[in-house]
JSON list of C-alpha atoms in Angstrom, two decimals:
[
{"chain": "A", "resi": 1, "resn": "MET", "atom": "CA", "xyz": [0.00, 0.00, 0.00]},
{"chain": "A", "resi": 2, "resn": "TYR", "atom": "CA", "xyz": [2.85, 2.40, 0.73]},
{"chain": "A", "resi": 3, "resn": "GLY", "atom": "CA", "xyz": [5.52, 0.99, -1.55]},
{"chain": "A", "resi": 4, "resn": "PRO", "atom": "CA", "xyz": [7.34, 2.69, -4.41]},
{"chain": "A", "resi": 5, "resn": "ILE", "atom": "CA", "xyz": [5.56, 3.09, -7.73]},
{"chain": "A", "resi": 6, "resn": "THR", "atom": "CA", "xyz": [6.77, 2.69, -11.29]},
{"chain": "A", "resi": 7, "resn": "ILE", "atom": "CA", "xyz": [5.45, 4.98, -13.99]},
{"chain": "A", "resi": 8, "resn": "PRO", "atom": "CA", "xyz": [5.97, 3.93, -17.62]},
{"chain": "A", "resi": 9, "resn": "PHE", "atom": "CA", "xyz": [7.21, 6.66, -19.91]},
{"chain": "A", "resi": 10, "resn": "GLY", "atom": "CA", "xyz": [4.35, 8.27, -21.81]},
{"chain": "A", "resi": 11, "resn": "ALA", "atom": "CA", "xyz": [1.82, 7.84, -19.00]},
{"chain": "A", "resi": 12, "resn": "LYS", "atom": "CA", "xyz": [-0.87, 10.45, -18.62]},
{"chain": "A", "resi": 13, "resn": "MET", "atom": "CA", "xyz": [-0.87, 12.21, -15.25]},
{"chain": "A", "resi": 14, "resn": "LEU", "atom": "CA", "xyz": [-4.04, 13.58, -13.69]},
{"chain": "A", "resi": 15, "resn": "PHE", "atom": "CA", "xyz": [-3.59, 16.11, -10.87]},
{"chain": "A", "resi": 16, "resn": "ASN", "atom": "CA", "xyz": [-6.78, 16.41, -8.83]},
{"chain": "A", "resi": 17, "resn": "MET", "atom": "CA", "xyz": [-6.73, 19.46, -6.56]},
{"chain": "A", "resi": 18, "resn": "VAL", "atom": "CA", "xyz": [-9.26, 18.97, -3.78]},
{"chain": "A", "resi": 19, "resn": "LYS", "atom": "CA", "xyz": [-10.46, 21.84, -1.58]},
{"chain": "A", "resi": 20, "resn": "LEU", "atom": "CA", "xyz": [-12.06, 20.72, 1.68]},
{"chain": "A", "resi": 21, "resn": "LYS", "atom": "CA", "xyz": [-15.06, 22.52, 3.19]},
{"chain": "A", "resi": 22, "resn": "PRO", "atom": "CA", "xyz": [-14.25, 24.87, 6.08]},
{"chain": "A", "resi": 23, "resn": "GLY", "atom": "CA", "xyz": [-13.79, 22.87, 9.28]},
{"chain": "A", "resi": 24, "resn": "VAL", "atom": "CA", "xyz": [-13.21, 19.55, 7.48]},
{"chain": "A", "resi": 25, "resn": "THR", "atom": "CA", "xyz": [-9.87, 17.92, 8.30]},
{"chain": "A", "resi": 26, "resn": "LEU", "atom": "CA", "xyz": [-7.84, 15.21, 6.64]},
{"chain": "A", "resi": 27, "resn": "ASP", "atom": "CA", "xyz": [-8.97, 12.87, 9.42]},
{"chain": "A", "resi": 28, "resn": "ASP", "atom": "CA", "xyz": [-12.57, 13.50, 8.32]},
{"chain": "A", "resi": 29, "resn": "VAL", "atom": "CA", "xyz": [-11.88, 12.33, 4.75]},
{"chain": "A", "resi": 30, "resn": "GLU", "atom": "CA", "xyz": [-9.16, 9.73, 5.29]},
{"chain": "A", "resi": 31, "resn": "GLU", "atom": "CA", "xyz": [-11.50, 6.74, 5.05]},
{"chain": "A", "resi": 32, "resn": "ALA", "atom": "CA", "xyz": [-13.29, 8.08, 1.97]},
{"chain": "A", "resi": 33, "resn": "LEU", "atom": "CA", "xyz": [-9.90, 8.72, 0.30]},
{"chain": "A", "resi": 34, "resn": "ALA", "atom": "CA", "xyz": [-8.65, 5.24, 1.17]},
{"chain": "A", "resi": 35, "resn": "GLU", "atom": "CA", "xyz": [-11.79, 3.56, -0.21]},
{"chain": "A", "resi": 36, "resn": "LEU", "atom": "CA", "xyz": [-11.65, 5.65, -3.39]},
{"chain": "A", "resi": 37, "resn": "CYS", "atom": "CA", "xyz": [-8.00, 4.80, -3.99]},
{"chain": "A", "resi": 38, "resn": "GLU", "atom": "CA", "xyz": [-8.58, 1.10, -3.33]},
{"chain": "A", "resi": 39, "resn": "VAL", "atom": "CA", "xyz": [-11.52, 0.99, -5.78]},
{"chain": "A", "resi": 40, "resn": "VAL", "atom": "CA", "xyz": [-9.40, 2.60, -8.50]},
{"chain": "A", "resi": 41, "resn": "LYS", "atom": "CA", "xyz": [-6.44, 0.29, -7.84]},
{"chain": "A", "resi": 42, "resn": "GLN", "atom": "CA", "xyz": [-8.50, -2.91, -7.73]},
{"chain": "A", "resi": 43, "resn": "ASN", "atom": "CA", "xyz": [-11.01, -2.22, -10.51]},
{"chain": "A", "resi": 44, "resn": "TYR", "atom": "CA", "xyz": [-9.28, -0.07, -13.12]},
{"chain": "A", "resi": 45, "resn": "GLY", "atom": "CA", "xyz": [-5.66, -1.22, -12.98]},
{"chain": "A", "resi": 46, "resn": "GLY", "atom": "CA", "xyz": [-3.68, -2.42, -15.97]},
{"chain": "A", "resi": 47, "resn": "ASP", "atom": "CA", "xyz": [-5.73, -4.14, -18.67]},
{"chain": "A", "resi": 48, "resn": "ARG", "atom": "CA", "xyz": [-8.95, -3.64, -16.67]},
{"chain": "A", "resi": 49, "resn": "GLY", "atom": "CA", "xyz": [-8.85, 0.11, -17.19]},
{"chain": "A", "resi": 50, "resn": "GLY", "atom": "CA", "xyz": [-5.43, 1.61, -17.79]},
{"chain": "A", "resi": 51, "resn": "PHE", "atom": "CA", "xyz": [-4.56, 2.77, -14.27]},
{"chain": "A", "resi": 52, "resn": "PHE", "atom": "CA", "xyz": [-0.82, 2.50, -13.49]},
{"chain": "A", "resi": 53, "resn": "ALA", "atom": "CA", "xyz": [-0.36, 4.08, -10.06]},
{"chain": "A", "resi": 54, "resn": "GLY", "atom": "CA", "xyz": [-1.38, 6.92, -7.80]},
{"chain": "A", "resi": 55, "resn": "GLN", "atom": "CA", "xyz": [-0.36, 9.07, -4.87]},
{"chain": "A", "resi": 56, "resn": "VAL", "atom": "CA", "xyz": [-2.20, 11.31, -2.41]},
{"chain": "A", "resi": 57, "resn": "PHE", "atom": "CA", "xyz": [-0.58, 14.40, -0.91]},
{"chain": "A", "resi": 58, "resn": "ARG", "atom": "CA", "xyz": [-1.61, 16.87, 1.79]},
{"chain": "A", "resi": 59, "resn": "LEU", "atom": "CA", "xyz": [-0.57, 20.47, 1.18]},
{"chain": "A", "resi": 60, "resn": "ALA", "atom": "CA", "xyz": [2.33, 21.12, 3.55]},
{"chain": "A", "resi": 61, "resn": "GLY", "atom": "CA", "xyz": [2.12, 24.91, 3.44]},
{"chain": "A", "resi": 62, "resn": "PHE", "atom": "CA", "xyz": [5.62, 25.20, 1.96]},
{"chain": "A", "resi": 63, "resn": "VAL", "atom": "CA", "xyz": [6.10, 27.40, -1.10]},
{"chain": "A", "resi": 64, "resn": "SER", "atom": "CA", "xyz": [9.51, 27.43, -2.74]},
{"chain": "A", "resi": 65, "resn": "ALA", "atom": "CA", "xyz": [10.90, 30.94, -3.03]},
{"chain": "A", "resi": 66, "resn": "GLU", "atom": "CA", "xyz": [13.63, 29.57, -5.32]},
{"chain": "A", "resi": 67, "resn": "GLY", "atom": "CA", "xyz": [11.25, 27.73, -7.62]},
{"chain": "A", "resi": 68, "resn": "SER", "atom": "CA", "xyz": [8.60, 30.47, -7.86]},
{"chain": "A", "resi": 69, "resn": "LEU", "atom": "CA", "xyz": [8.65, 33.41, -10.27]},
{"chain": "A", "resi": 70, "resn": "ASN", "atom": "CA", "xyz": [7.68, 37.02, -9.53]},
{"chain": "A", "resi": 71, "resn": "ASP", "atom": "CA", "xyz": [7.18, 36.32, -5.81]},
{"chain": "A", "resi": 72, "resn": "GLY", "atom": "CA", "xyz": [4.19, 34.21, -6.91]},
{"chain": "A", "resi": 73, "resn": "GLY", "atom": "CA", "xyz": [5.06, 31.53, -4.41]},
{"chain": "A", "resi": 74, "resn": "ALA", "atom": "CA", "xyz": [4.93, 33.76, -1.36]},
{"chain": "A", "resi": 75, "resn": "ALA", "atom": "CA", "xyz": [2.02, 35.90, -2.48]},
{"chain": "A", "resi": 76, "resn": "ALA", "atom": "CA", "xyz": [-0.31, 33.25, -3.91]},
{"chain": "A", "resi": 77, "resn": "PRO", "atom": "CA", "xyz": [-1.96, 30.99, -1.36]},
{"chain": "A", "resi": 78, "resn": "ALA", "atom": "CA", "xyz": [-2.75, 27.46, -2.47]},
{"chain": "A", "resi": 79, "resn": "ASP", "atom": "CA", "xyz": [-6.31, 26.89, -3.58]},
{"chain": "A", "resi": 80, "resn": "HIS", "atom": "CA", "xyz": [-6.47, 23.26, -2.49]},
{"chain": "A", "resi": 81, "resn": "ASP", "atom": "CA", "xyz": [-5.82, 21.05, 0.54]},
{"chain": "A", "resi": 82, "resn": "ILE", "atom": "CA", "xyz": [-5.20, 17.63, -1.00]},
{"chain": "A", "resi": 83, "resn": "ALA", "atom": "CA", "xyz": [-3.66, 16.52, -4.30]},
{"chain": "A", "resi": 84, "resn": "ILE", "atom": "CA", "xyz": [-4.67, 13.17, -5.76]},
{"chain": "A", "resi": 85, "resn": "VAL", "atom": "CA", "xyz": [-2.11, 12.29, -8.43]},
{"chain": "A", "resi": 86, "resn": "THR", "atom": "CA", "xyz": [-2.88, 9.37, -10.74]},
{"chain": "A", "resi": 87, "resn": "TYR", "atom": "CA", "xyz": [-1.09, 7.91, -13.75]},
{"chain": "A", "resi": 88, "resn": "TRP", "atom": "CA", "xyz": [-3.02, 6.33, -16.64]},
{"chain": "A", "resi": 89, "resn": "ARG", "atom": "CA", "xyz": [-2.41, 4.75, -20.02]},
{"chain": "A", "resi": 90, "resn": "SER", "atom": "CA", "xyz": [-4.79, 7.27, -21.62]},
{"chain": "A", "resi": 91, "resn": "PHE", "atom": "CA", "xyz": [-7.13, 10.11, -20.78]},
{"chain": "A", "resi": 92, "resn": "ALA", "atom": "CA", "xyz": [-10.01, 8.14, -22.32]},
{"chain": "A", "resi": 93, "resn": "GLU", "atom": "CA", "xyz": [-9.46, 5.23, -19.90]},
{"chain": "A", "resi": 94, "resn": "HIS", "atom": "CA", "xyz": [-9.34, 7.67, -16.99]},
{"chain": "A", "resi": 95, "resn": "GLU", "atom": "CA", "xyz": [-12.64, 9.19, -18.05]},
{"chain": "A", "resi": 96, "resn": "ARG", "atom": "CA", "xyz": [-14.30, 5.78, -18.50]},
{"chain": "A", "resi": 97, "resn": "SER", "atom": "CA", "xyz": [-13.27, 4.73, -14.99]},
{"chain": "A", "resi": 98, "resn": "HIS", "atom": "CA", "xyz": [-14.57, 7.95, -13.50]},
{"chain": "A", "resi": 99, "resn": "ALA", "atom": "CA", "xyz": [-17.94, 7.54, -15.23]},
{"chain": "A", "resi": 100, "resn": "ASP", "atom": "CA", "xyz": [-18.34, 4.07, -13.72]},
{"chain": "A", "resi": 101, "resn": "LYS", "atom": "CA", "xyz": [-21.03, 3.64, -11.03]},
{"chain": "A", "resi": 102, "resn": "LEU", "atom": "CA", "xyz": [-18.61, 2.13, -8.48]},
{"chain": "A", "resi": 103, "resn": "PHE", "atom": "CA", "xyz": [-16.15, 5.01, -8.81]},
{"chain": "A", "resi": 104, "resn": "LEU", "atom": "CA", "xyz": [-18.90, 7.62, -8.65]},
{"chain": "A", "resi": 105, "resn": "GLU", "atom": "CA", "xyz": [-20.23, 6.11, -5.43]},
{"chain": "A", "resi": 106, "resn": "LYS", "atom": "CA", "xyz": [-16.83, 6.34, -3.73]},
{"chain": "A", "resi": 107, "resn": "PHE", "atom": "CA", "xyz": [-16.02, 9.77, -5.17]},
{"chain": "A", "resi": 108, "resn": "SER", "atom": "CA", "xyz": [-19.35, 11.20, -3.98]},
{"chain": "A", "resi": 109, "resn": "ALA", "atom": "CA", "xyz": [-18.43, 10.18, -0.39]},
{"chain": "A", "resi": 110, "resn": "LEU", "atom": "CA", "xyz": [-15.29, 12.33, -0.69]},
{"chain": "A", "resi": 111, "resn": "ALA", "atom": "CA", "xyz": [-17.06, 15.11, -2.58]},
{"chain": "A", "resi": 112, "resn": "ALA", "atom": "CA", "xyz": [-19.54, 15.54, 0.29]},
{"chain": "A", "resi": 113, "resn": "HIS", "atom": "CA", "xyz": [-16.65, 17.03, 2.30]},
{"chain": "A", "resi": 114, "resn": "CYS", "atom": "CA", "xyz": [-15.33, 19.28, -0.47]},
{"chain": "A", "resi": 115, "resn": "THR", "atom": "CA", "xyz": [-16.10, 22.66, -1.98]},
{"chain": "A", "resi": 116, "resn": "GLU", "atom": "CA", "xyz": [-14.14, 22.00, -5.15]},
{"chain": "A", "resi": 117, "resn": "SER", "atom": "CA", "xyz": [-12.25, 19.37, -7.09]},
{"chain": "A", "resi": 118, "resn": "ARG", "atom": "CA", "xyz": [-10.41, 20.16, -10.31]},
{"chain": "A", "resi": 119, "resn": "GLU", "atom": "CA", "xyz": [-8.43, 17.55, -12.26]},
{"chain": "A", "resi": 120, "resn": "PRO", "atom": "CA", "xyz": [-6.29, 18.73, -15.18]},
{"chain": "A", "resi": 121, "resn": "GLY", "atom": "CA", "xyz": [-4.39, 16.14, -17.20]},
{"chain": "A", "resi": 122, "resn": "TYR", "atom": "CA", "xyz": [-0.75, 16.28, -18.26]},
{"chain": "A", "resi": 123, "resn": "ASP", "atom": "CA", "xyz": [1.35, 14.58, -20.94]},
{"chain": "A", "resi": 124, "resn": "MET", "atom": "CA", "xyz": [4.69, 13.27, -19.62]},
{"chain": "A", "resi": 125, "resn": "LEU", "atom": "CA", "xyz": [7.72, 15.02, -21.12]},
{"chain": "A", "resi": 126, "resn": "TRP", "atom": "CA", "xyz": [10.53, 13.69, -18.95]},
{"chain": "A", "resi": 127, "resn": "GLN", "atom": "CA", "xyz": [11.21, 11.38, -16.03]},
{"chain": "A", "resi": 128, "resn": "GLY", "atom": "CA", "xyz": [14.30, 10.29, -14.20]},
{"chain": "A", "resi": 129, "resn": "MET", "atom": "CA", "xyz": [15.68, 9.35, -10.83]},
{"chain": "A", "resi": 130, "resn": "HIS", "atom": "CA", "xyz": [18.96, 9.51, -9.01]},
{"chain": "A", "resi": 131, "resn": "ALA", "atom": "CA", "xyz": [21.16, 6.49, -9.60]},
{"chain": "A", "resi": 132, "resn": "GLU", "atom": "CA", "xyz": [23.40, 5.61, -6.67]},
{"chain": "A", "resi": 133, "resn": "GLY", "atom": "CA", "xyz": [27.04, 6.32, -7.54]},
{"chain": "A", "resi": 134, "resn": "SER", "atom": "CA", "xyz": [26.23, 8.52, -10.53]},
{"chain": "A", "resi": 135, "resn": "GLN", "atom": "CA", "xyz": [27.96, 11.84, -11.02]},
{"chain": "A", "resi": 136, "resn": "GLY", "atom": "CA", "xyz": [24.87, 13.52, -12.38]},
{"chain": "A", "resi": 137, "resn": "VAL", "atom": "CA", "xyz": [22.06, 13.13, -14.85]},
{"chain": "A", "resi": 138, "resn": "GLN", "atom": "CA", "xyz": [22.10, 14.53, -18.35]},
{"chain": "A", "resi": 139, "resn": "PRO", "atom": "CA", "xyz": [18.78, 16.37, -18.78]},
{"chain": "A", "resi": 140, "resn": "ALA", "atom": "CA", "xyz": [16.75, 15.39, -21.80]},
{"chain": "A", "resi": 141, "resn": "LEU", "atom": "CA", "xyz": [13.18, 16.01, -22.86]},
{"chain": "A", "resi": 142, "resn": "ALA", "atom": "CA", "xyz": [11.19, 13.56, -24.92]},
{"chain": "A", "resi": 143, "resn": "GLY", "atom": "CA", "xyz": [11.92, 14.00, -28.60]},
{"chain": "A", "resi": 144, "resn": "ALA", "atom": "CA", "xyz": [15.03, 16.15, -27.97]},
{"chain": "A", "resi": 145, "resn": "ARG", "atom": "CA", "xyz": [17.45, 13.54, -29.33]}
]
């Protein structure tokens, strides 16, 4: 449940920004999140629906001054509390899974505690990881060969 994940190159990433209702805490939605994630993993994974992997994050309140432009990091408060990050074979498979009755039932349990949920999709351009003993990584974007 909490092990490392592997994302194949070319995966589609969906970044769901969830804003909780005032007074709602992570503890209040933890069970609904866990059930939602388990339903996706068990019912839409691999050949059953194109789901590769996912992660859930709580906003930590940190904004990088070094990675933000025009003081946008310090001046712009986050508009979400939780990020649900999922990786799929295609956007179409993601949409089919999210239109399914089982998913909708679990998502509505989470949505009852939220004011907003917005889920833009991204095409992967690059991925890499530190290799023990390496002196560095040569940056490369897809198609830049």
